[in-house]
mmCIF file of C-alpha atoms in Angstrom:
data_model
loop_
_atom_site.group_PDB
_atom_site.id
_atom_site.type_symbol
_atom_site.label_atom_id
_atom_site.label_comp_id
_atom_site.label_asym_id
_atom_site.label_seq_id
_atom_site.Cartn_x
_atom_site.Cartn_y
_atom_site.Cartn_z
ATOM 1 C CA UNK Y 1287 37.599 -56.001 31.581
ATOM 2 C CA UNK Y 1288 37.689 -58.304 34.544
ATOM 3 C CA UNK Y 1289 35.777 -61.586 34.558
ATOM 4 C CA UNK Y 1290 34.276 -60.890 37.981
ATOM 5 C CA UNK Y 1291 30.479 -60.912 37.847
ATOM 6 C CA UNK Y 1292 28.594 -58.506 40.084
ATOM 7 C CA UNK Y 1293 24.859 -58.597 40.731
ATOM 8 C CA UNK Y 1294 23.434 -55.237 41.807
ATOM 9 C CA UNK Y 1295 20.260 -55.703 43.873
ATOM 10 C CA UNK Y 1296 17.627 -53.160 44.926
ATOM 11 C CA UNK Y 1297 14.036 -54.304 45.423
ATOM 12 C CA UNK Y 1298 12.829 -50.973 46.820
ATOM 13 C CA UNK Y 1299 9.669 -49.657 45.109
ATOM 14 C CA UNK Y 1300 10.748 -46.030 45.642
ATOM 15 C CA UNK Y 1301 12.875 -43.631 43.634
ATOM 16 C CA UNK Y 1302 15.213 -41.563 45.776
ATOM 17 C CA UNK Y 1303 18.935 -41.145 46.384
ATOM 18 C CA UNK Y 1304 19.457 -44.740 47.501
ATOM 19 C CA UNK Y 1305 17.708 -46.241 44.472
ATOM 20 C CA UNK Y 1306 19.345 -43.860 41.996
ATOM 21 C CA UNK Y 1307 22.747 -44.669 43.505
ATOM 22 C CA UNK Y 1308 22.110 -48.341 42.758
ATOM 23 C CA UNK Y 1309 21.400 -47.462 39.119
ATOM 24 C CA UNK Y 1310 24.614 -45.413 39.000
ATOM 25 C CA UNK Y 1311 26.585 -48.337 40.472
ATOM 26 C CA UNK Y 1312 25.118 -50.604 37.810
ATOM 27 C CA UNK Y 1313 26.013 -48.252 34.973
ATOM 28 C CA UNK Y 1314 29.456 -47.224 36.294
ATOM 29 C CA UNK Y 1315 30.707 -50.641 37.433
ATOM 30 C CA UNK Y 1316 29.694 -52.204 34.119
ATOM 31 C CA UNK Y 1317 32.623 -50.276 32.568
ATOM 32 C CA UNK Y 1318 35.035 -52.529 34.501
ATOM 33 C CA UNK Y 1319 33.044 -55.651 35.432
ATOM 34 C CA UNK Y 1320 30.387 -57.948 34.083
ATOM 35 C CA UNK Y 1321 27.372 -56.431 35.882
ATOM 36 C CA UNK Y 1322 23.759 -57.607 36.016
ATOM 37 C CA UNK Y 1323 20.983 -56.202 38.161
ATOM 38 C CA UNK Y 1324 17.823 -57.247 39.974
ATOM 39 C CA UNK Y 1325 14.970 -54.818 40.626
ATOM 40 C CA UNK Y 1326 11.440 -55.153 41.951
ATOM 41 C CA UNK Y 1327 8.686 -55.923 39.455
ATOM 42 C CA UNK Y 1328 7.080 -52.554 40.235
ATOM 43 C CA UNK Y 1329 10.386 -50.683 40.316
ATOM 44 C CA UNK Y 1330 10.757 -47.177 38.925
ATOM 45 C CA UNK Y 1331 14.476 -47.861 38.462
ATOM 46 C CA UNK Y 1332 14.267 -49.674 35.131
ATOM 47 C CA UNK Y 1333 14.420 -46.458 33.087
ATOM 48 C CA UNK Y 1334 17.672 -45.404 34.757
ATOM 49 C CA UNK Y 1335 19.703 -48.529 33.977
ATOM 50 C CA UNK Y 1336 21.201 -48.783 30.503
ATOM 51 C CA UNK Y 1337 22.651 -51.674 28.526
ATOM 52 C CA UNK Y 1338 22.742 -54.062 31.490
ATOM 53 C CA UNK Y 1339 20.835 -57.320 31.780
ATOM 54 C CA UNK Y 1340 17.944 -56.782 34.191
ATOM 55 C CA UNK Y 1341 15.949 -59.322 36.183
ATOM 56 C CA UNK Y 1342 12.715 -58.600 38.005
ATOM 57 C CA UNK Y 1343 11.562 -60.140 41.260
ATOM 58 C CA UNK Y 1344 8.171 -59.756 42.845
ATOM 59 C CA UNK Y 1345 9.035 -58.863 46.441
ATOM 60 C CA UNK Y 1346 6.110 -59.465 48.805
ATOM 61 C CA UNK Y 1347 8.069 -58.942 52.041
ATOM 62 C CA UNK Y 1348 11.614 -58.927 53.444
ATOM 63 C CA UNK Y 1349 11.230 -62.632 54.233
ATOM 64 C CA UNK Y 1350 9.896 -63.815 50.899
ATOM 65 C CA UNK Y 1351 11.210 -67.356 50.366
ATOM 66 C CA UNK Y 1352 10.034 -67.325 46.755
ATOM 67 C CA UNK Y 1353 12.021 -64.125 46.095
ATOM 68 C CA UNK Y 1354 15.110 -65.693 47.751
ATOM 69 C CA UNK Y 1355 14.803 -68.858 45.673
ATOM 70 C CA UNK Y 1356 14.413 -66.851 42.472
ATOM 71 C CA UNK Y 1357 17.454 -64.750 43.380
ATOM 72 C CA UNK Y 1358 19.465 -67.913 44.184
ATOM 73 C CA UNK Y 1359 18.586 -69.291 40.744
ATOM 74 C CA UNK Y 1360 19.837 -66.072 39.081
ATOM 75 C CA UNK Y 1361 23.075 -66.227 41.142
ATOM 76 C CA UNK Y 1362 23.769 -69.816 40.059
ATOM 77 C CA UNK Y 1363 22.671 -69.528 36.448
ATOM 78 C CA UNK Y 1364 24.642 -66.306 35.872
ATOM 79 C CA UNK Y 1365 27.723 -67.423 37.871
ATOM 80 C CA UNK Y 1366 27.604 -64.408 40.172
ATOM 81 C CA UNK Y 1367 30.719 -63.731 42.309
ATOM 82 C CA UNK Y 1368 29.500 -60.704 44.305
ATOM 83 C CA UNK Y 1369 26.017 -59.521 45.264
ATOM 84 C CA UNK Y 1370 25.959 -55.777 45.965
ATOM 85 C CA UNK Y 1371 22.821 -54.585 47.748
ATOM 86 C CA UNK Y 1372 21.669 -51.153 48.892
ATOM 87 C CA UNK Y 1373 18.305 -51.369 50.643
ATOM 88 C CA UNK Y 1374 18.583 -52.758 54.186
ATOM 89 C CA UNK Y 1375 15.182 -54.435 53.850
ATOM 90 C CA UNK Y 1376 16.673 -56.651 51.111
ATOM 91 C CA UNK Y 1377 19.220 -58.207 53.501
ATOM 92 C CA UNK Y 1378 17.161 -61.284 54.519
ATOM 93 C CA UNK Y 1379 16.281 -62.102 50.885
ATOM 94 C CA UNK Y 1380 19.912 -61.747 49.747
ATOM 95 C CA UNK Y 1381 21.350 -63.772 52.656
ATOM 96 C CA UNK Y 1382 18.807 -66.565 52.142
ATOM 97 C CA UNK Y 1383 19.557 -66.540 48.406
ATOM 98 C CA UNK Y 1384 23.255 -67.013 49.204
ATOM 99 C CA UNK Y 1385 22.400 -69.986 51.434
ATOM 100 C CA UNK Y 1386 20.083 -71.499 48.821
ATOM 101 C CA UNK Y 1387 22.617 -70.995 46.024
ATOM 102 C CA UNK Y 1388 25.432 -73.335 45.041
ATOM 103 C CA UNK Y 1389 27.764 -70.416 44.244
ATOM 104 C CA UNK Y 1390 27.827 -68.834 47.742
ATOM 105 C CA UNK Y 1391 28.750 -65.383 46.406
ATOM 106 C CA UNK Y 1392 30.256 -62.668 48.578
ATOM 107 C CA UNK Y 1393 27.702 -60.156 49.837
ATOM 108 C CA UNK Y 1394 28.569 -56.463 49.974
ATOM 109 C CA UNK Y 1395 26.099 -53.969 51.376
ATOM 110 C CA UNK Y 1396 26.353 -50.249 50.782
ATOM 111 C CA UNK Y 1397 24.575 -48.954 53.846
ATOM 112 C CA UNK Y 1398 22.788 -45.627 53.414
ATOM 113 C CA UNK Y 1399 20.704 -45.587 56.605
ATOM 114 C CA UNK Y 1400 21.751 -44.894 60.188
ATOM 115 C CA UNK Y 1401 22.019 -47.716 62.725
ATOM 116 C CA UNK Y 1402 20.534 -46.945 66.128
ATOM 117 C CA UNK Y 1403 20.342 -50.189 68.127
ATOM 118 C CA UNK Y 1404 22.379 -53.243 68.999
ATOM 119 C CA UNK Y 1405 22.314 -56.154 66.536
ATOM 120 C CA UNK Y 1406 23.308 -58.980 68.868
ATOM 121 C CA UNK Y 1407 20.212 -61.225 68.667
ATOM 122 C CA UNK Y 1408 20.147 -64.572 66.835
ATOM 123 C CA UNK Y 1409 18.462 -63.113 63.720
ATOM 124 C CA UNK Y 1410 21.096 -60.400 63.214
ATOM 125 C CA UNK Y 1411 23.940 -62.799 63.975
ATOM 126 C CA UNK Y 1412 22.605 -65.006 61.195
ATOM 127 C CA UNK Y 1413 22.444 -62.067 58.752
ATOM 128 C CA UNK Y 1414 25.753 -60.377 59.476
ATOM 129 C CA UNK Y 1415 27.799 -63.593 59.568
ATOM 130 C CA UNK Y 1416 26.844 -64.048 55.911
ATOM 131 C CA UNK Y 1417 27.937 -60.570 54.774
ATOM 132 C CA UNK Y 1418 31.503 -59.935 53.645
ATOM 133 C CA UNK Y 1419 31.681 -56.126 53.775
ATOM 134 C CA UNK Y 1420 29.525 -53.142 54.714
ATOM 135 C CA UNK Y 1421 30.419 -49.989 52.818
ATOM 136 C CA UNK Y 1422 29.344 -46.949 54.862
ATOM 137 C CA UNK Y 1423 28.484 -43.645 53.187
ATOM 138 C CA UNK Y 1424 29.852 -41.590 56.127
ATOM 139 C CA UNK Y 1425 32.445 -41.973 58.862
ATOM 140 C CA UNK Y 1426 29.688 -41.460 61.458
ATOM 141 C CA UNK Y 1427 27.810 -44.440 60.028
ATOM 142 C CA UNK Y 1428 30.915 -46.636 60.176
ATOM 143 C CA UNK Y 1429 31.276 -45.697 63.856
ATOM 144 C CA UNK Y 1430 27.639 -46.679 64.489
ATOM 145 C CA UNK Y 1431 28.190 -50.076 62.876
ATOM 146 C CA UNK Y 1432 31.285 -50.685 65.002
ATOM 147 C CA UNK Y 1433 29.266 -49.728 68.068
ATOM 148 C CA UNK Y 1434 26.098 -51.741 67.397
ATOM 149 C CA UNK Y 1435 27.299 -54.928 65.672
ATOM 150 C CA UNK Y 1436 29.378 -57.170 67.978
ATOM 151 C CA UNK Y 1437 32.914 -57.729 66.728
ATOM 152 C CA UNK Y 1438 32.569 -61.525 66.450
ATOM 153 C CA UNK Y 1439 29.813 -61.213 63.813
ATOM 154 C CA UNK Y 1440 30.680 -57.828 62.309
ATOM 155 C CA UNK Y 1441 31.506 -57.801 58.591
ATOM 156 C CA UNK Y 1442 34.502 -55.804 57.367
ATOM 157 C CA UNK Y 1443 33.667 -52.086 57.146
ATOM 158 C CA UNK Y 1444 34.928 -49.160 55.131
ATOM 159 C CA UNK Y 1445 33.767 -45.602 54.490
ATOM 160 C CA UNK Y 1446 33.216 -44.502 50.914
ATOM 161 C CA UNK Y 1447 31.434 -41.215 50.320
ATOM 162 C CA UNK Y 1448 28.879 -40.976 47.558
ATOM 163 C CA UNK Y 1449 29.915 -38.820 44.639
ATOM 164 C CA UNK Y 1450 28.279 -36.354 42.296
ATOM 165 C CA UNK Y 1451 29.033 -35.592 38.682
ATOM 166 C CA UNK Y 1452 30.238 -32.256 37.437
ATOM 167 C CA UNK Y 1453 27.367 -30.905 35.388
ATOM 168 C CA UNK Y 1454 27.537 -28.746 32.316
ATOM 169 C CA UNK Y 1455 27.257 -25.160 33.499
ATOM 170 C CA UNK Y 1456 24.238 -23.256 32.235
ATOM 171 C CA UNK Y 1457 24.907 -19.926 30.579
ATOM 172 C CA UNK Y 1458 23.345 -16.793 32.097
ATOM 173 C CA UNK Y 1459 20.821 -16.820 29.219
ATOM 174 C CA UNK Y 1460 19.878 -20.468 29.858
ATOM 175 C CA UNK Y 1461 19.380 -19.736 33.558
ATOM 176 C CA UNK Y 1462 17.190 -16.735 32.759
ATOM 177 C CA UNK Y 1463 15.152 -18.794 30.308
ATOM 178 C CA UNK Y 1464 14.672 -21.587 32.844
ATOM 179 C CA UNK Y 1465 13.693 -19.101 35.552
ATOM 180 C CA UNK Y 1466 11.194 -17.563 33.152
ATOM 181 C CA UNK Y 1467 9.600 -20.998 32.674
ATOM 182 C CA UNK Y 1468 9.345 -21.351 36.459
ATOM 183 C CA UNK Y 1469 7.994 -17.780 36.856
ATOM 184 C CA UNK Y 1470 10.771 -16.892 39.306
ATOM 185 C CA UNK Y 1471 10.932 -13.292 37.978
ATOM 186 C CA UNK Y 1472 13.260 -11.213 40.185
ATOM 187 C CA UNK Y 1473 12.704 -13.313 43.329
ATOM 188 C CA UNK Y 1474 15.433 -14.946 45.410
ATOM 189 C CA UNK Y 1475 15.075 -18.628 44.497
ATOM 190 C CA UNK Y 1476 15.192 -21.474 47.010
ATOM 191 C CA UNK Y 1477 15.169 -25.149 46.025
ATOM 192 C CA UNK Y 1478 14.328 -28.175 48.171
ATOM 193 C CA UNK Y 1479 14.965 -31.316 46.136
ATOM 194 C CA UNK Y 1480 14.169 -34.867 47.221
ATOM 195 C CA UNK Y 1481 11.340 -37.272 47.856
ATOM 196 C CA UNK Y 1482 8.413 -35.671 49.645
ATOM 197 C CA UNK Y 1483 7.896 -37.217 53.059
ATOM 198 C CA UNK Y 1484 7.851 -35.944 56.613
ATOM 199 C CA UNK Y 1485 11.401 -37.074 57.370
ATOM 200 C CA UNK Y 1486 12.704 -34.798 54.598
ATOM 201 C CA UNK Y 1487 11.177 -31.783 56.363
ATOM 202 C CA UNK Y 1488 9.390 -29.907 53.581
ATOM 203 C CA UNK Y 1489 7.002 -28.545 56.263
ATOM 204 C CA UNK Y 1490 9.942 -26.695 57.876
ATOM 205 C CA UNK Y 1491 10.511 -24.749 54.664
ATOM 206 C CA UNK Y 1492 6.824 -23.755 54.474
ATOM 207 C CA UNK Y 1493 6.891 -22.574 58.107
ATOM 208 C CA UNK Y 1494 10.104 -20.629 57.398
ATOM 209 C CA UNK Y 1495 8.544 -19.085 54.282
ATOM 210 C CA UNK Y 1496 5.637 -17.812 56.392
ATOM 211 C CA UNK Y 1497 8.107 -15.900 58.596
ATOM 212 C CA UNK Y 1498 10.074 -14.612 55.594
ATOM 213 C CA UNK Y 1499 6.897 -13.343 53.916
ATOM 214 C CA UNK Y 1500 5.973 -11.445 57.090
ATOM 215 C CA UNK Y 1501 9.293 -9.593 56.680
ATOM 216 C CA UNK Y 1502 8.349 -8.667 53.088
ATOM 217 C CA UNK Y 1503 11.317 -10.517 51.589
ATOM 218 C CA UNK Y 1504 11.056 -11.309 47.880
ATOM 219 C CA UNK Y 1505 11.662 -15.073 48.025
ATOM 220 C CA UNK Y 1506 10.180 -18.031 46.158
ATOM 221 C CA UNK Y 1507 10.651 -21.648 47.246
ATOM 222 C CA UNK Y 1508 10.439 -24.569 44.827
ATOM 223 C CA UNK Y 1509 9.753 -28.029 46.270
ATOM 224 C CA UNK Y 1510 10.982 -30.668 43.818
ATOM 225 C CA UNK Y 1511 10.389 -34.424 44.068
ATOM 226 C CA UNK Y 1512 7.701 -37.079 43.984
ATOM 227 C CA UNK Y 1513 5.459 -37.692 46.988
ATOM 228 C CA UNK Y 1514 6.092 -40.779 49.095
ATOM 229 C CA UNK Y 1515 2.951 -39.958 51.034
ATOM 230 C CA UNK Y 1516 -0.005 -38.375 49.261
ATOM 231 C CA UNK Y 1517 -1.446 -37.498 52.670
ATOM 232 C CA UNK Y 1518 1.667 -35.538 53.667
ATOM 233 C CA UNK Y 1519 1.704 -33.765 50.279
ATOM 234 C CA UNK Y 1520 -1.907 -32.667 50.786
ATOM 235 C CA UNK Y 1521 -1.047 -31.433 54.300
ATOM 236 C CA UNK Y 1522 1.795 -29.364 52.831
ATOM 237 C CA UNK Y 1523 -0.431 -27.908 50.120
ATOM 238 C CA UNK Y 1524 -3.107 -27.070 52.692
ATOM 239 C CA UNK Y 1525 -0.524 -25.322 54.867
ATOM 240 C CA UNK Y 1526 0.585 -23.261 51.852
ATOM 241 C CA UNK Y 1527 -3.053 -22.176 51.353
ATOM 242 C CA UNK Y 1528 -3.571 -21.484 55.069
ATOM 243 C CA UNK Y 1529 -0.468 -19.268 55.159
ATOM 244 C CA UNK Y 1530 -1.447 -17.555 51.886
ATOM 245 C CA UNK Y 1531 1.821 -18.654 50.250
ATOM 246 C CA UNK Y 1532 0.486 -19.894 46.881
ATOM 247 C CA UNK Y 1533 2.643 -17.327 45.043
ATOM 248 C CA UNK Y 1534 5.749 -18.040 47.138
ATOM 249 C CA UNK Y 1535 5.822 -21.863 47.467
ATOM 250 C CA UNK Y 1536 5.601 -23.926 44.284
ATOM 251 C CA UNK Y 1537 5.418 -27.726 44.009
ATOM 252 C CA UNK Y 1538 7.303 -28.842 40.893
ATOM 253 C CA UNK Y 1539 7.006 -32.649 41.057
ATOM 254 C CA UNK Y 1540 9.798 -35.012 39.976
ATOM 255 C CA UNK Y 1541 12.505 -33.666 37.665
ATOM 256 C CA UNK Y 1542 14.979 -35.564 35.521
ATOM 257 C CA UNK Y 1543 17.124 -32.404 35.379
ATOM 258 C CA UNK Y 1544 18.048 -31.668 38.999
ATOM 259 C CA UNK Y 1545 21.382 -30.092 37.991
ATOM 260 C CA UNK Y 1546 19.621 -27.487 35.874
ATOM 261 C CA UNK Y 1547 17.329 -26.732 38.782
ATOM 262 C CA UNK Y 1548 20.186 -26.431 41.289
ATOM 263 C CA UNK Y 1549 22.117 -24.022 39.089
ATOM 264 C CA UNK Y 1550 19.070 -21.790 38.776
ATOM 265 C CA UNK Y 1551 18.642 -21.612 42.585
ATOM 266 C CA UNK Y 1552 20.265 -18.982 44.767
ATOM 267 C CA UNK Y 1553 20.241 -21.492 47.636
ATOM 268 C CA UNK Y 1554 19.574 -25.242 47.792
ATOM 269 C CA UNK Y 1555 18.238 -26.542 51.115
ATOM 270 C CA UNK Y 1556 18.528 -29.852 52.972
ATOM 271 C CA UNK Y 1557 15.907 -29.884 55.735
ATOM 272 C CA UNK Y 1558 15.889 -33.581 56.753
ATOM 273 C CA UNK Y 1559 15.987 -34.202 60.487
ATOM 274 C CA UNK Y 1560 18.939 -36.582 60.405
ATOM 275 C CA UNK Y 1561 20.058 -37.378 56.853
ATOM 276 C CA UNK Y 1562 22.605 -40.199 56.754
ATOM 277 C CA UNK Y 1563 24.526 -38.530 53.934
ATOM 278 C CA UNK Y 1564 22.809 -35.911 51.773
ATOM 279 C CA UNK Y 1565 23.435 -36.691 48.105
ATOM 280 C CA UNK Y 1566 21.400 -33.680 46.948
ATOM 281 C CA UNK Y 1567 23.643 -31.416 49.042
ATOM 282 C CA UNK Y 1568 26.871 -32.552 47.358
ATOM 283 C CA UNK Y 1569 25.193 -32.383 43.941
ATOM 284 C CA UNK Y 1570 24.160 -28.797 44.670
ATOM 285 C CA UNK Y 1571 27.699 -27.944 45.816
ATOM 286 C CA UNK Y 1572 29.206 -29.466 42.661
ATOM 287 C CA UNK Y 1573 26.769 -27.362 40.641
ATOM 288 C CA UNK Y 1574 28.067 -24.212 42.315
ATOM 289 C CA UNK Y 1575 24.960 -23.565 44.399
ATOM 290 C CA UNK Y 1576 25.102 -22.249 47.937
ATOM 291 C CA UNK Y 1577 23.706 -24.753 50.462
ATOM 292 C CA UNK Y 1578 21.949 -24.707 53.818
ATOM 293 C CA UNK Y 1579 21.563 -27.992 55.711
ATOM 294 C CA UNK Y 1580 20.408 -29.199 59.122
ATOM 295 C CA UNK Y 1581 23.152 -29.648 61.722
ATOM 296 C CA UNK Y 1582 22.807 -33.412 62.111
ATOM 297 C CA UNK Y 1583 23.811 -36.730 60.549
ATOM 298 C CA UNK Y 1584 26.120 -36.979 57.570
ATOM 299 C CA UNK Y 1585 25.556 -33.336 56.623
ATOM 300 C CA UNK Y 1586 28.129 -32.450 59.296
ATOM 301 C CA UNK Y 1587 30.755 -34.219 57.139
ATOM 302 C CA UNK Y 1588 29.658 -32.261 54.068
ATOM 303 C CA UNK Y 1589 28.946 -28.677 55.182
ATOM 304 C CA UNK Y 1590 31.464 -26.741 57.277
ATOM 305 C CA UNK Y 1591 29.309 -24.026 58.838
ATOM 306 C CA UNK Y 1592 30.110 -20.518 57.581
ATOM 307 C CA UNK Y 1593 32.836 -21.980 55.321
ATOM 308 C CA UNK Y 1594 31.240 -24.218 52.659
ATOM 309 C CA UNK Y 1595 27.587 -23.502 53.476
ATOM 310 C CA UNK Y 1596 25.349 -22.758 56.447
ATOM 311 C CA UNK Y 1597 23.906 -25.110 59.057
ATOM 312 C CA UNK Y 1598 20.628 -24.528 60.876
ATOM 313 C CA UNK Y 1599 19.385 -26.205 64.026
ATOM 314 C CA UNK Y 1600 17.730 -29.460 62.950
ATOM 315 C CA UNK Y 1601 13.923 -29.248 63.099
ATOM 316 C CA UNK Y 1602 13.943 -25.501 63.900
ATOM 317 C CA UNK Y 1603 12.155 -23.563 61.138
ATOM 318 C CA UNK Y 1604 12.803 -20.200 62.851
ATOM 319 C CA UNK Y 1605 16.558 -20.811 62.620
ATOM 320 C CA UNK Y 1606 16.140 -21.987 59.015
ATOM 321 C CA UNK Y 1607 14.362 -18.699 58.206
ATOM 322 C CA UNK Y 1608 17.206 -16.714 59.804
ATOM 323 C CA UNK Y 1609 19.846 -18.560 57.733
ATOM 324 C CA UNK Y 1610 17.874 -18.007 54.511
ATOM 325 C CA UNK Y 1611 17.496 -14.291 55.391
ATOM 326 C CA UNK Y 1612 21.244 -14.030 56.058
ATOM 327 C CA UNK Y 1613 22.073 -15.241 52.527
ATOM 328 C CA UNK Y 1614 19.238 -13.190 51.001
ATOM 329 C CA UNK Y 1615 20.817 -10.035 52.446
ATOM 330 C CA UNK Y 1616 24.492 -10.927 51.895
ATOM 331 C CA UNK Y 1617 25.231 -11.785 48.276
ATOM 332 C CA UNK Y 1618 29.007 -11.689 48.843
ATOM 333 C CA UNK Y 1619 28.816 -14.319 51.594
ATOM 334 C CA UNK Y 1620 26.504 -16.464 49.453
ATOM 335 C CA UNK Y 1621 28.931 -16.430 46.527
ATOM 336 C CA UNK Y 1622 31.944 -17.153 48.771
ATOM 337 C CA UNK Y 1623 30.198 -20.125 50.395
ATOM 338 C CA UNK Y 1624 29.095 -21.467 46.994
ATOM 339 C CA UNK Y 1625 32.653 -21.235 45.619
ATOM 340 C CA UNK Y 1626 34.231 -22.912 48.690
ATOM 341 C CA UNK Y 1627 31.505 -25.578 48.702
ATOM 342 C CA UNK Y 1628 32.123 -26.381 45.044
ATOM 343 C CA UNK Y 1629 35.872 -26.741 45.704
ATOM 344 C CA UNK Y 1630 35.273 -29.139 48.628
ATOM 345 C CA UNK Y 1631 32.799 -31.203 46.601
ATOM 346 C CA UNK Y 1632 35.278 -31.505 43.717
ATOM 347 C CA UNK Y 1633 37.958 -32.776 46.098
ATOM 348 C CA UNK Y 1634 35.948 -35.128 48.342
ATOM 349 C CA UNK Y 1635 32.716 -35.970 46.535
ATOM 350 C CA UNK Y 1636 33.645 -36.417 42.891
ATOM 351 C CA UNK Y 1637 31.660 -39.187 41.250
ATOM 352 C CA UNK Y 1638 34.530 -40.554 39.135
ATOM 353 C CA UNK Y 1639 36.994 -40.591 42.058
ATOM 354 C CA UNK Y 1640 34.505 -42.401 44.293
ATOM 355 C CA UNK Y 1641 33.581 -44.997 41.653
ATOM 356 C CA UNK Y 1642 37.287 -45.580 40.945
ATOM 357 C CA UNK Y 1643 37.676 -46.427 44.656
ATOM 358 C CA UNK Y 1644 34.625 -48.713 44.532
ATOM 359 C CA UNK Y 1645 35.951 -50.497 41.422
ATOM 360 C CA UNK Y 1646 39.332 -50.985 43.087
ATOM 361 C CA UNK Y 1647 37.604 -52.458 46.153
ATOM 362 C CA UNK Y 1648 35.588 -54.941 44.044
ATOM 363 C CA UNK Y 1649 38.614 -55.952 41.966
ATOM 364 C CA UNK Y 1650 40.503 -56.829 45.192
ATOM 365 C CA UNK Y 1651 37.578 -58.654 46.858
#
């Protein structure tokens, strides 16, 4: 056990891949370091962090001085060496806390979101000069950072893929039992797992399902995740009614057992327009599920088209329907893609291997 003290910070009120990754960092890094964490007062993360001292901060905005002062006090009182943050909107609070603190800890950001514009103004110079390292979840993201942050203020960068755990394989009987609970019957089962918002593209699946139903294909689609926007969820449900798809498209809500769900699916989908990474996709691959993803963003570093999964044209539900139909009609291809995808995920996206690399990085910082 090293003496280095790490403070994991995520003040996001949501519960998606980014937030759950922070909880995994907290739990995994605490095996090698003295780790504490800070979450928002209204955070849904608390239940996912075990046996680690937690602090809560009421975050009113990205520029909350009171939140920065409270964080600075935690840094000094707990003798924090490294602050590791995940949500880009927390950057101003963390940087100000470093300035207010006596300790002046190193700041490491794991960046999950794409960068699309130059960061050369005074405000961004101030932020990035106070950050030690940006860990990028894809090579494409590291290239963006090198492009958009001027070299004289750019923190050190490195690419470290997110990882997924190997899950306990369900027996054929357990799968059948689970499918019975979900009323899948003998249908081809699709899963779309992730927070429900427009960016994630659940509407594309519903449009694709309309086309697939017109072809009389026996397919059911399960949309799993909690709604970020109640309005968007209602629009999706209305579209399902309008297309007469109530039997074919089922909203499951949030699940604490995504691995079980993935293993039950014939195909797991990733329909986001431009996902920075695609944690659900690698989790599905590790679980031995065949995957279809949009041909943009970090997914291009995960899925090799026709080799470890299929890619469809981003935003094009007609192409998505064609790719689903292809796997529906070709079981051999589906099984080959699932097997090759699982092998790639074991080699490149293994949770333990990736956290070993992260631990090594922190121990050398």
